Amino acid sequence: MAVVGIVPAAGSGTRLGAPGPKAFVPFRGRPLLEWSVDALRAVCERVVVAVPAGHEQPPDRVTGGPSRSASVRRALEAAPEARVVVVHDAARPLVTPDLVRRCVEALEGVDGAIAAAPVTDTVKEAGDDQLVARTLDRSRLWAVQTPQVFRADALRRALDVDDATLAAATDDAALVEAIGGTIRLVEAPQENIKITRPADLVIADVLMSAS
Ligand code: C5P
């Protein structure tokens, strides 16, 4: 069973305010994406990284697409041997091989198994006027992360949609759900944070020192 890792790393990183692409921002002396690639390599036979144009070396790097899921699709096209696909964002350097392994194991009997943490804030839905429409039942809410692990055939079918549908998806599991796929949640540490703003790099550094 070929388990292939895919790291979408082709984002611009505008919100991070970095001069170059976010995945190449130095974090603890190495480009951010390398922390994710290392964790995936511990579990996957091969790791394909979707990068911004001009960064296609070394091998197993492909040019990303206009959206996150378009980048995942391009990387998956470069791995026709994949039977199980582990998708993990370059922007989450605190992922551990243990979490990747737990997600792969949880794939038994379902189409996807995704890392997620119970929500600790109360979440409200509001309209454009910023008036609260309703308060959601927090006990049933999960904040979804990556890794997200899929049966490759299900993910290939899910990604076979137009660019606008890919761009609207904020994670790959939503696309698999849209074709009727079953997705299992795997409880993950809150510490598996996503680097989005400059302060996230400071928080990630502290969390890594403490681990
Ligand atoms: O922008 P955001 O932080 O949600 O991006 C999540 C991940 O998707 C990042 O690792 C980013 O590099 C990647 N991405 C990509 N191709 C894009 C946009 C984002 O690979 N076109």
CSV table of C-alpha atoms and ligand atoms in Angstrom, one decimal:
chain,number,residue,atom,x,y,z
A,1,MET,CA,0.0,0.0,0.0
A,2,ALA,CA,1.7,3.2,-1.2
A,3,VAL,CA,1.3,5.9,1.4
A,4,VAL,CA,2.3,9.3,-0.2
A,5,GLY,CA,2.6,12.6,1.7
A,6,ILE,CA,1.5,15.8,0.1
A,7,VAL,CA,2.6,19.2,1.5
A,8,PRO,CA,0.8,22.2,0.0
A,9,ALA,CA,3.5,24.9,0.3
A,10,ALA,CA,2.6,27.3,-2.5
A,11,GLY,CA,0.9,30.1,-0.6
A,12,SER,CA,2.1,33.6,-0.7
A,13,GLY,CA,2.1,34.3,3.1
A,14,THR,CA,0.7,37.8,2.7
A,15,ARG,CA,-0.7,37.8,6.2
A,16,LEU,CA,2.7,36.8,7.6
A,17,GLY,CA,4.2,39.9,6.1
A,18,ALA,CA,7.2,38.0,4.9
A,19,PRO,CA,9.2,39.2,1.9
A,20,GLY,CA,8.9,35.7,0.2
A,21,PRO,CA,6.6,32.7,0.3
A,22,LYS,CA,5.5,31.6,3.8
A,23,ALA,CA,6.8,28.0,3.4
A,24,PHE,CA,10.3,29.3,3.0
A,25,VAL,CA,10.3,31.7,6.0
A,26,PRO,CA,13.1,30.6,8.4
A,27,PHE,CA,11.8,28.8,11.5
A,28,ARG,CA,14.4,27.6,14.0
A,29,GLY,CA,17.1,27.8,11.4
A,30,ARG,CA,15.3,25.9,8.6
A,31,PRO,CA,12.7,26.8,6.0
A,32,LEU,CA,9.2,26.3,7.6
A,33,LEU,CA,8.1,23.6,5.2
A,34,GLU,CA,11.0,21.3,6.2
A,35,TRP,CA,9.5,20.6,9.6
A,36,SER,CA,6.3,19.2,8.0
A,37,VAL,CA,8.2,17.2,5.3
A,38,ASP,CA,10.3,15.6,8.0
A,39,ALA,CA,7.3,14.5,10.1
A,40,LEU,CA,5.6,13.0,6.9
A,41,ARG,CA,8.8,11.2,5.8
A,42,ALA,CA,8.8,9.3,9.1
A,43,VAL,CA,5.5,7.6,8.0
A,44,CYS,CA,5.2,8.0,4.1
A,45,GLU,CA,7.1,6.2,1.4
A,46,ARG,CA,7.4,9.5,-0.6
A,47,VAL,CA,6.6,13.2,0.0
A,48,VAL,CA,5.6,15.5,-2.8
A,49,VAL,CA,5.6,19.2,-2.1
A,50,ALA,CA,3.6,21.9,-4.1
A,51,VAL,CA,5.8,25.0,-4.2
A,52,PRO,CA,5.5,28.5,-5.8
A,53,ALA,CA,6.9,28.8,-9.3
A,54,GLY,CA,10.7,29.0,-9.3
A,55,HIS,CA,11.2,26.7,-6.3
A,56,GLU,CA,10.8,23.3,-8.1
A,57,GLN,CA,14.2,21.9,-7.0
A,58,PRO,CA,15.1,19.4,-5.4
A,59,PRO,CA,13.0,16.5,-6.9
A,60,ASP,CA,9.5,15.7,-5.7
A,61,ARG,CA,8.6,19.4,-5.9
A,62,VAL,CA,5.8,20.5,-8.3
A,63,THR,CA,4.5,23.9,-9.1
A,64,GLY,CA,1.4,24.7,-7.0
A,65,GLY,CA,-1.9,25.9,-8.2
A,66,PRO,CA,-4.0,29.1,-7.7
A,67,SER,CA,-5.6,27.8,-4.5
A,68,ARG,CA,-4.7,25.4,-1.7
A,69,SER,CA,-6.7,22.5,-3.1
A,70,ALA,CA,-5.5,23.1,-6.6
A,71,SER,CA,-2.0,22.7,-5.2
A,72,VAL,CA,-3.0,19.4,-3.6
A,73,ARG,CA,-4.4,18.2,-6.9
A,74,ARG,CA,-1.2,19.1,-8.8
A,75,ALA,CA,0.9,17.2,-6.2
A,76,LEU,CA,-1.4,14.2,-6.3
A,77,GLU,CA,-1.1,14.1,-10.2
A,78,ALA,CA,2.6,13.6,-9.6
A,79,ALA,CA,2.0,10.5,-7.4
A,80,PRO,CA,-0.1,8.0,-9.5
A,81,GLU,CA,1.2,5.2,-7.3
A,82,ALA,CA,-0.5,6.6,-4.1
A,83,ARG,CA,-3.2,4.4,-2.5
A,84,VAL,CA,-3.3,6.4,0.8
A,85,VAL,CA,-2.6,10.2,0.8
A,86,VAL,CA,-1.5,12.2,3.8
A,87,VAL,CA,-2.1,16.0,3.2
A,88,HIS,CA,-0.3,18.3,5.6
A,89,ASP,CA,0.1,22.1,5.3
A,90,ALA,CA,3.6,23.5,5.3
A,91,ALA,CA,2.2,26.1,7.7
A,92,ARG,CA,1.9,23.6,10.6
A,93,PRO,CA,5.5,22.8,11.7
A,94,LEU,CA,4.5,21.3,15.1
A,95,VAL,CA,3.0,18.2,13.6
A,96,THR,CA,4.5,15.0,15.0
A,97,PRO,CA,5.0,11.6,13.3
A,98,ASP,CA,2.7,10.2,16.1
A,99,LEU,CA,-0.2,12.3,14.9
A,100,VAL,CA,0.4,11.4,11.3
A,101,ARG,CA,0.5,7.7,12.2
A,102,ARG,CA,-2.8,8.0,14.2
A,103,CYS,CA,-4.5,9.6,11.3
A,104,VAL,CA,-3.3,6.8,8.9
A,105,GLU,CA,-4.5,4.1,11.3
A,106,ALA,CA,-7.9,5.9,11.7
A,107,LEU,CA,-8.5,5.5,7.9
A,108,GLU,CA,-9.8,1.9,8.4
A,109,GLY,CA,-13.3,1.7,7.1
A,110,VAL,CA,-13.7,5.4,6.1
A,111,ASP,CA,-12.7,7.6,3.2
A,112,GLY,CA,-10.8,10.2,5.2
A,113,ALA,CA,-9.4,10.7,8.7
A,114,ILE,CA,-8.5,14.2,9.8
A,115,ALA,CA,-6.8,15.9,12.8
A,116,ALA,CA,-9.1,18.1,14.8
A,117,ALA,CA,-9.3,19.6,18.3
A,118,PRO,CA,-12.4,20.3,20.3
A,119,VAL,CA,-13.4,24.0,20.2
A,120,THR,CA,-12.8,25.9,23.4
A,121,ASP,CA,-14.3,29.3,22.4
A,122,THR,CA,-18.0,29.8,22.1
A,123,VAL,CA,-18.8,30.2,18.3
A,124,LYS,CA,-21.5,32.5,17.1
A,125,GLU,CA,-22.9,32.9,13.5
A,126,ALA,CA,-23.5,36.5,12.4
A,127,GLY,CA,-24.8,38.2,9.3
A,128,ASP,CA,-23.1,40.9,7.2
A,129,ASP,CA,-24.5,43.5,9.7
A,130,GLN,CA,-22.4,41.8,12.5
A,131,LEU,CA,-25.6,41.0,14.4
A,132,VAL,CA,-25.6,37.5,16.0
A,133,ALA,CA,-27.9,35.1,14.2
A,134,ARG,CA,-27.3,32.2,16.5
A,135,THR,CA,-25.0,30.5,19.0
A,136,LEU,CA,-23.7,27.1,18.0
A,137,ASP,CA,-23.6,24.1,20.3
A,138,ARG,CA,-19.9,24.1,21.3
A,139,SER,CA,-20.0,20.5,22.5
A,140,ARG,CA,-20.4,19.3,18.9
A,141,LEU,CA,-17.8,21.6,17.3
A,142,TRP,CA,-14.2,20.7,16.3
A,143,ALA,CA,-11.5,23.0,14.9
A,144,VAL,CA,-10.0,21.1,11.9
A,145,GLN,CA,-6.3,20.9,11.3
A,146,THR,CA,-4.0,18.9,9.0
A,147,PRO,CA,-2.8,16.1,8.6
A,148,GLN,CA,-5.8,14.9,6.6
A,149,VAL,CA,-5.5,11.3,5.3
A,150,PHE,CA,-7.6,10.0,2.5
A,151,ARG,CA,-8.1,6.9,0.3
A,152,ALA,CA,-6.4,8.1,-2.9
A,153,ASP,CA,-9.3,7.1,-5.1
A,154,ALA,CA,-11.7,9.2,-3.1
A,155,LEU,CA,-9.5,12.2,-3.0
A,156,ARG,CA,-8.8,12.0,-6.7
A,157,ARG,CA,-12.6,12.0,-7.4
A,158,ALA,CA,-13.2,14.8,-4.9
A,159,LEU,CA,-10.5,17.0,-6.5
A,160,ASP,CA,-11.9,16.4,-10.0
A,161,VAL,CA,-14.0,19.7,-9.9
A,162,ASP,CA,-13.6,23.2,-11.4
A,163,ASP,CA,-11.1,25.7,-10.1
A,164,ALA,CA,-13.8,27.8,-8.5
A,165,THR,CA,-15.0,24.8,-6.4
A,166,LEU,CA,-11.4,24.1,-5.4
A,167,ALA,CA,-10.8,27.7,-4.4
A,168,ALA,CA,-13.9,27.8,-2.2
A,169,ALA,CA,-12.8,24.7,-0.2
A,170,THR,CA,-11.0,25.6,3.0
A,171,ASP,CA,-9.9,22.0,3.5
A,172,ASP,CA,-9.7,18.8,1.4
A,173,ALA,CA,-12.1,16.9,3.6
A,174,ALA,CA,-15.0,19.2,2.6
A,175,LEU,CA,-14.5,18.2,-1.0
A,176,VAL,CA,-14.5,14.5,-0.1
A,177,GLU,CA,-17.7,15.1,2.0
A,178,ALA,CA,-19.3,16.8,-1.1
A,179,ILE,CA,-19.0,13.5,-3.0
A,180,GLY,CA,-20.6,11.5,-0.2
A,181,GLY,CA,-17.3,10.4,1.5
A,182,THR,CA,-17.2,9.5,5.2
A,183,ILE,CA,-14.7,11.4,7.3
A,184,ARG,CA,-13.5,10.5,10.8
A,185,LEU,CA,-12.1,13.0,13.3
A,186,VAL,CA,-8.8,12.2,15.1
A,187,GLU,CA,-8.3,14.2,18.3
A,188,ALA,CA,-5.2,16.3,17.9
A,189,PRO,CA,-3.3,18.6,20.2
A,190,GLN,CA,-4.3,22.3,20.2
A,191,GLU,CA,-0.5,22.9,19.9
A,192,ASN,CA,-0.6,21.8,16.2
A,193,ILE,CA,-1.1,25.5,15.3
A,194,LYS,CA,-1.1,27.0,11.8
A,195,ILE,CA,1.4,29.8,11.1
A,196,THR,CA,-0.7,32.7,9.7
A,197,ARG,CA,0.4,35.9,11.4
A,198,PRO,CA,3.9,37.0,12.7
A,199,ALA,CA,2.9,36.2,16.4
A,200,ASP,CA,2.3,32.6,15.4
A,201,LEU,CA,6.0,32.1,14.7
A,202,VAL,CA,6.8,33.3,18.3
A,203,ILE,CA,4.1,31.0,19.8
A,204,ALA,CA,5.3,28.0,17.7
A,205,ASP,CA,8.9,28.6,18.9
A,206,VAL,CA,7.8,28.6,22.5
A,207,LEU,CA,5.6,25.5,22.0
A,208,MET,CA,8.5,23.6,20.4
A,209,SER,CA,10.9,24.6,23.2
A,210,ALA,CA,8.4,23.2,25.7
A,211,SER,CA,7.8,19.9,23.9
B,1,C5P,O1,-3.3,30.3,3.3
B,1,C5P,P1,-3.3,29.2,4.3
B,1,C5P,O2,-2.5,29.4,5.5
B,1,C5P,O3,-4.7,28.7,4.6
B,1,C5P,O4,-2.6,28.0,3.4
B,1,C5P,C1,-2.5,26.7,3.9
B,1,C5P,C2,-1.5,25.9,3.2
B,1,C5P,O5,-1.8,25.9,1.8
B,1,C5P,C3,-0.1,26.6,3.3
B,1,C5P,O6,0.9,25.6,3.6
B,1,C5P,C4,0.1,27.2,1.9
B,1,C5P,O7,1.5,27.3,1.5
B,1,C5P,C5,-0.7,26.3,1.0
B,1,C5P,N1,-1.2,26.9,-0.2
B,1,C5P,C6,-0.8,26.3,-1.5
B,1,C5P,N2,-1.2,26.9,-2.6
B,1,C5P,C7,-2.0,28.0,-2.6
B,1,C5P,C8,-2.4,28.6,-1.4
B,1,C5P,C9,-1.9,28.0,-0.2
B,1,C5P,O8,-0.1,25.3,-1.5
B,1,C5P,N3,-2.3,28.5,-3.8
